[in-house]
Every structure is written in structure tokens, then in C-alpha cells.
Coordinates of C-alpha atoms in Angstrom, one line a residue:
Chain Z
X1 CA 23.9 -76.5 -25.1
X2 CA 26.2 -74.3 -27.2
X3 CA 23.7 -71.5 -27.3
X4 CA 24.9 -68.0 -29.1
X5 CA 22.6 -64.7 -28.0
X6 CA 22.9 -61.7 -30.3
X7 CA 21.8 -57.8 -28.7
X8 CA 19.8 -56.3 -30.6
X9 CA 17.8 -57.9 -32.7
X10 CA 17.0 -54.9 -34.7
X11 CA 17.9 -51.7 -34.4
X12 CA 16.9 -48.6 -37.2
X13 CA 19.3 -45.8 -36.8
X14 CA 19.9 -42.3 -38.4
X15 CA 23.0 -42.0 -40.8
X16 CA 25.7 -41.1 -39.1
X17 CA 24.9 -42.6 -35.8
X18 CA 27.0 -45.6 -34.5
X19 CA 25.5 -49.2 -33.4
X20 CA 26.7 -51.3 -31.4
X21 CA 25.8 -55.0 -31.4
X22 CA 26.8 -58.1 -29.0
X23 CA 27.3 -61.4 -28.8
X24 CA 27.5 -63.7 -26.7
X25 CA 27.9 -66.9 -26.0
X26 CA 26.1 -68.3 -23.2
X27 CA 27.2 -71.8 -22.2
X28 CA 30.4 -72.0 -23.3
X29 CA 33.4 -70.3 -23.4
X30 CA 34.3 -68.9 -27.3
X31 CA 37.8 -69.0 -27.9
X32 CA 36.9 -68.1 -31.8
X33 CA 34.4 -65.3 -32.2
X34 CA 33.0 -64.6 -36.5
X35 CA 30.9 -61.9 -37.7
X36 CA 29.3 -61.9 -40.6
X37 CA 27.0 -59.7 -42.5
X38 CA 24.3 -61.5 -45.1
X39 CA 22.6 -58.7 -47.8
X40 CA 18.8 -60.4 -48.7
X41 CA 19.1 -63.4 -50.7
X42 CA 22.8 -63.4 -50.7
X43 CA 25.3 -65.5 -48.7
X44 CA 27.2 -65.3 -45.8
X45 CA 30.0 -62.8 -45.9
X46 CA 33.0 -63.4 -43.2
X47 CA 33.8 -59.9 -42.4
X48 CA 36.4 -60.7 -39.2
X49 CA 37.6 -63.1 -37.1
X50 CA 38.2 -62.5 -33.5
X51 CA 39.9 -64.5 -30.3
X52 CA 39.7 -63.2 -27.3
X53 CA 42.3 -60.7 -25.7
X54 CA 43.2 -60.2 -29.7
X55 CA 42.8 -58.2 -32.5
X56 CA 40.4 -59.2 -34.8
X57 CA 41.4 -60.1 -38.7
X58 CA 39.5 -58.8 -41.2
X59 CA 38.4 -59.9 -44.8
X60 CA 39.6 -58.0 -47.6
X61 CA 37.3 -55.2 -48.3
X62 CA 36.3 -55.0 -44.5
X63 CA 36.8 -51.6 -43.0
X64 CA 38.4 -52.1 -39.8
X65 CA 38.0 -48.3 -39.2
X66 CA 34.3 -48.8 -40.0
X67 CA 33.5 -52.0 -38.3
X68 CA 34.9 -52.1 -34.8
X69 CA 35.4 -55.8 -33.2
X70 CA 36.3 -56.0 -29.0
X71 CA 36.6 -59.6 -27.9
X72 CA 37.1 -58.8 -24.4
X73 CA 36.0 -62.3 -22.3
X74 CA 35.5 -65.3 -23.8
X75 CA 31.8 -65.3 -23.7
X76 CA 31.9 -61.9 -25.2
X77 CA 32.7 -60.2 -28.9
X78 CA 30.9 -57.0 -30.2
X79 CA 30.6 -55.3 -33.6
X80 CA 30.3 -51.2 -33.3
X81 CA 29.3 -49.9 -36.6
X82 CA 31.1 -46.6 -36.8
X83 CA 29.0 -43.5 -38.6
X84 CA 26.7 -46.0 -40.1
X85 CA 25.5 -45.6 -43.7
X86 CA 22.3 -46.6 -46.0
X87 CA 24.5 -49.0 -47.6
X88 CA 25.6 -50.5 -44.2
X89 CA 21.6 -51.7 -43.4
X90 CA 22.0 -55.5 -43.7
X91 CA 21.7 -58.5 -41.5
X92 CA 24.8 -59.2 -38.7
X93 CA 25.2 -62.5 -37.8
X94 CA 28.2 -63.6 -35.3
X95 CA 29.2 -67.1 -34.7
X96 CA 30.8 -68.8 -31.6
X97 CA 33.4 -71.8 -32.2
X98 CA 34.7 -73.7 -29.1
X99 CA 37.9 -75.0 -29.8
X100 CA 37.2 -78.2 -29.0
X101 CA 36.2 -80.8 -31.1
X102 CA 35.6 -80.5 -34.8
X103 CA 35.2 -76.5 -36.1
X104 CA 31.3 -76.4 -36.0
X105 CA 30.3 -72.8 -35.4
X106 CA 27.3 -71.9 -33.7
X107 CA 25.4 -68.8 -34.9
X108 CA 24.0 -66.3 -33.6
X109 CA 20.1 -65.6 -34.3
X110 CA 21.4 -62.3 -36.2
X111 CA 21.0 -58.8 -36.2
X112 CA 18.8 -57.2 -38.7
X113 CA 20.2 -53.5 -39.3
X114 CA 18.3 -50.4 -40.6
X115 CA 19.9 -46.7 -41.5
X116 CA 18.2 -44.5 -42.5
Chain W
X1 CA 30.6 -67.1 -51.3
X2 CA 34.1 -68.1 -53.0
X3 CA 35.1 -71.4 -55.0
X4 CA 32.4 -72.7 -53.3
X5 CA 29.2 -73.1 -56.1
X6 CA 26.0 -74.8 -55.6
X7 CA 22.8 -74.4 -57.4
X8 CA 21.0 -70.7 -56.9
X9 CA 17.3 -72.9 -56.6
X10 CA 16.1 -76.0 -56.2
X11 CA 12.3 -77.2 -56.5
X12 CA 10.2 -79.9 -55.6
X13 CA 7.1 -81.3 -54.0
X14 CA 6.1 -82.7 -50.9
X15 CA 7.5 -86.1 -49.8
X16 CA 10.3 -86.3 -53.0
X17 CA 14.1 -86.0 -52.7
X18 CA 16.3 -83.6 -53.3
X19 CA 20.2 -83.5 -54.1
X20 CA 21.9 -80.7 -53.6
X21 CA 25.7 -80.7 -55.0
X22 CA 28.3 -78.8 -53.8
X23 CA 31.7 -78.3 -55.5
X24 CA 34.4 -76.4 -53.4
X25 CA 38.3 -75.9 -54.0
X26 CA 40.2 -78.7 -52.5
X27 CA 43.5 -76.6 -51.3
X28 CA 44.0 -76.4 -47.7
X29 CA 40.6 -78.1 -47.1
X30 CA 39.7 -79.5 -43.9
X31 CA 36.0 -80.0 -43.7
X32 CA 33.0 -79.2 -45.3
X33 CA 29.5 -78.2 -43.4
X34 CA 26.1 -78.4 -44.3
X35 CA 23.7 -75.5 -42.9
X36 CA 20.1 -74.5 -43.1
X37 CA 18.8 -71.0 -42.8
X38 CA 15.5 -70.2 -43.6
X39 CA 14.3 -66.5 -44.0
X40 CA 15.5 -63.7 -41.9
X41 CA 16.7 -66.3 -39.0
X42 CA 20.1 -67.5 -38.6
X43 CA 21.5 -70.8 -40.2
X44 CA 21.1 -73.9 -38.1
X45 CA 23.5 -76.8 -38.2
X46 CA 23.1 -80.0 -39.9
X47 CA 26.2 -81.6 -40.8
X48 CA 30.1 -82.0 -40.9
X49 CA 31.9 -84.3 -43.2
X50 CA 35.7 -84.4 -43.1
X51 CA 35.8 -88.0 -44.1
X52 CA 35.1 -89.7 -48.1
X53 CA 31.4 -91.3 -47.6
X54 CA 28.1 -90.6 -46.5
X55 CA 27.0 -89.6 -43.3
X56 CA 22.9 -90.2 -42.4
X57 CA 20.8 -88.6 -40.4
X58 CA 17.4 -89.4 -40.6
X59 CA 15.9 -87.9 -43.4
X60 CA 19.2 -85.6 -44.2
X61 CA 21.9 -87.2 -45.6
X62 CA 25.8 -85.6 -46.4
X63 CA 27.9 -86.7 -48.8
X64 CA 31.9 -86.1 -49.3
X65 CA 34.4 -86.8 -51.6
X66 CA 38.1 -85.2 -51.0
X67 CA 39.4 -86.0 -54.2
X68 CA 36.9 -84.7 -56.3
X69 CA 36.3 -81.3 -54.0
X70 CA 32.6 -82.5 -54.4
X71 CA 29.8 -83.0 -51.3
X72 CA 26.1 -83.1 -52.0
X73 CA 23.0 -82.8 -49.1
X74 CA 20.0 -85.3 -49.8
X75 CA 16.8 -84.3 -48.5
X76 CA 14.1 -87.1 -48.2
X77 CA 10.6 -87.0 -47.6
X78 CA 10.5 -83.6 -48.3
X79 CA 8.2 -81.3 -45.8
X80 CA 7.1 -78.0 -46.5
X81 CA 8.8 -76.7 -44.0
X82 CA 11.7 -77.9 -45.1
X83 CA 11.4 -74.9 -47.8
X84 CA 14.7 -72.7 -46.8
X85 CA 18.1 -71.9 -47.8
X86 CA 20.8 -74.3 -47.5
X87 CA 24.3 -73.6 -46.9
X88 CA 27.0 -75.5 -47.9
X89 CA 30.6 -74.1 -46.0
X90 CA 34.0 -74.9 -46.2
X91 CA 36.5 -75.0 -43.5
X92 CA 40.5 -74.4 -44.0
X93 CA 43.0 -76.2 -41.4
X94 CA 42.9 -72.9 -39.5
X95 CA 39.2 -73.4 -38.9
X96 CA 38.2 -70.0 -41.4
X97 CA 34.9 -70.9 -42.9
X98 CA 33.6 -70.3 -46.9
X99 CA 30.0 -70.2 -47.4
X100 CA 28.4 -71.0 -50.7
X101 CA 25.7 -68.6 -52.4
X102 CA 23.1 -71.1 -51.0
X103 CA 20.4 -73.2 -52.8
X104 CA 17.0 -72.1 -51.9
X105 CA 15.0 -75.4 -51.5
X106 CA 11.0 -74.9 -53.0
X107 CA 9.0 -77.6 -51.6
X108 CA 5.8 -77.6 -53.3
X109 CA 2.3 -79.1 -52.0

């Protein structure tokens, strides 16, 4: 159980395009939705924190503008990139928390982005 | 990641142990996790301490201490595919995870 799916997996796109990713997960309900983006050999950054039927809360630093998070069911949170950028190219990785029980997170299997 | 350090790298061979220490700031504290990620794939779970002591599970143990804002990770019989980057998170009482930097773990034959 407690299985988190990520769409895409990879996606290149030009600069100035917008991405969207999802996640979901897919045998249990999420009340607590985290995204995170990891640049190579560097740790996870929190970039926002979603519940469902919310807004999200971002990290300082985090373009809200830039980085659009819908939580819309509680199986489902995506992450638009807005007129992505070279610097934006990194790896996306959402997590899924329960509420019940202690706070483990399950991640997602990440999102590896690519603008060109 | 923030007040969270642990060592950048870590090496050793085949069938040794490894400790991996973590020291994290103890304000508003509530648990501290222990996750492995190896390259280009998501981290994976391994363990939760919220309690002083050490936790064992099989050949991954997880230590905490509250006081001392201290936890280490003790890998035995090291395999080589145990080779990976290992996490050590904190969570707050509102449930907001803190990832370290990560110790990359070099298991050698």
C-alpha cells in the first residue's frame, strides 16, 4: 500500500512553455500533498505544501506565480510550471502524507524536468 | 537542507558498518526520518524515531537522542547495492519536513 504515481516522468520542453506535472496518490486518500524539487547531488528542497480544497504554502524563495499548486481531490495535487526556464530543469518530486498515524511521507518516483 | 548537517560522503567496503550521524535543531521537533534515495529515483523509506533509543531493523538500525538534537543510521553488512544517498529529515509538530544535504554512502568491493 501507500503508493504515490507521478505524470510525467520526463518531459524536455522549450523555454517559455508551461509543464504540468501530477500526482497522485493511488491507495489512499492524501490529506497533505509536498513538492519538492532536488538539483543533482543536492538535497531535497520543500517548495509548497498543499491540503486539499486549499491553497498551497509556499517556502521562502518559491514563486507562487511561477509554480502553480491545485489540490483538487484528495488523491490529486499538481505542479504547473508557468513559462519555464533553463534554470527551472531539475528533478520534481511530490510526497503524499495520510494523516493518520505518525507523519511518514510517501514519495513520489519524481519528475525529471528539461528546458531547453 | 537547513540545521540539519550530516556528512557530504561516506565510504566503505563490502560487508563493514557504517554510522551515519545526524545533528538537527531541537526547537519545535517532533520526529526525525531516515530515507534512502539512490540516483535519479525517489527516496524510499526506512525509518522514524520520535522516541530516545534505538530502533532495529535488520541490518538498518536508527538511533535518537532528543536532548542532544543528535540521530545516527547504522548500516551492517554492507552490500553494494546499498551504495546511495541517505537522507536524514526532520519533522516539526505541524508535520513540515527538513531534509539534510545527504550522505552519499560508497560501498566498495
Amino acid at each position: 500500500g501507500a503508493v504515490v504515481s507521478q505524470h510525467p516522468s520526463r518531459v524536455i520542453c522549450k523555454s517559455g512553455t508551461s509543464v504540468k506535472i501530477e500526482c497522485r496518490s493511488l491507495d489512499f486518500q492524501a490529506t497533505t500533498m509536498f513538492w519538492y524539487r532536488q538539483f543533482p547531488k543536492q538535497s531535497l528542497m520543500l517548495m509548497a505544501t498543499s491540503n486539499e480544497g486549499s491553497k498551497a504554502t509556499y517556502e521562502q524563495g518559491v514563486e507562487k506565480d511561477k509554480f502553480l499548486i491545485n489540490h483538487a481531490s484528495l488523491t490529486l495535487s499538481t505542479l504547473t510550471v508557468t513559462s519555464a526556464h533553463p534554470e527551472d530543469s531539475s528533478f520534481y518530486i511530490c510526497s503524499a502524507r495520510s494523516g493518520r498515524g505518525y507523519n511518514e511521507q510517501f514519495f513520489g518516483p519524481g519528475t525529471r524536468l528539461t528546458v531547453l | 537542507g537547513q540545521n540539519i548537517d550530516q556528512p557530504t560522503e561516506m565510504t566503505a567496503t563490502e560487508g563493514a558498518i557504517v554510522q551515519i550521524n545526524c545533528t538537527y535543531q531541537t526547537s519545535g521537533f517532533n520526529g526525525l526520518f531516515w530515507y534512502q534515495q539512490h540516483a535519479g529515483e525517489a527516496p524510499t523509506f526506512l525509518s522514524y524515531n520520535v522516541l530516545d533509543g534505538l530502533e532495529e531493523k535488520g541490518r538498518f538500525s536508527s538511533f535518537l537522542s532528543r536532548s542532544k538534537g543528535y540521530s545516527y543510521l547504522l548500516l551492517k553488512e554492507l552490500q553494494m547495492k546499498d551504495s546511495a544517498s541517505y537522507l536524514c529529515g526532520r519533522t516539526d509538530s505541524w508535520g513540515k519536513f527538513q531534509f539534510g544535504a545527504g550522505t552519499q554512502v560508497v560501498v566498495t568491493p
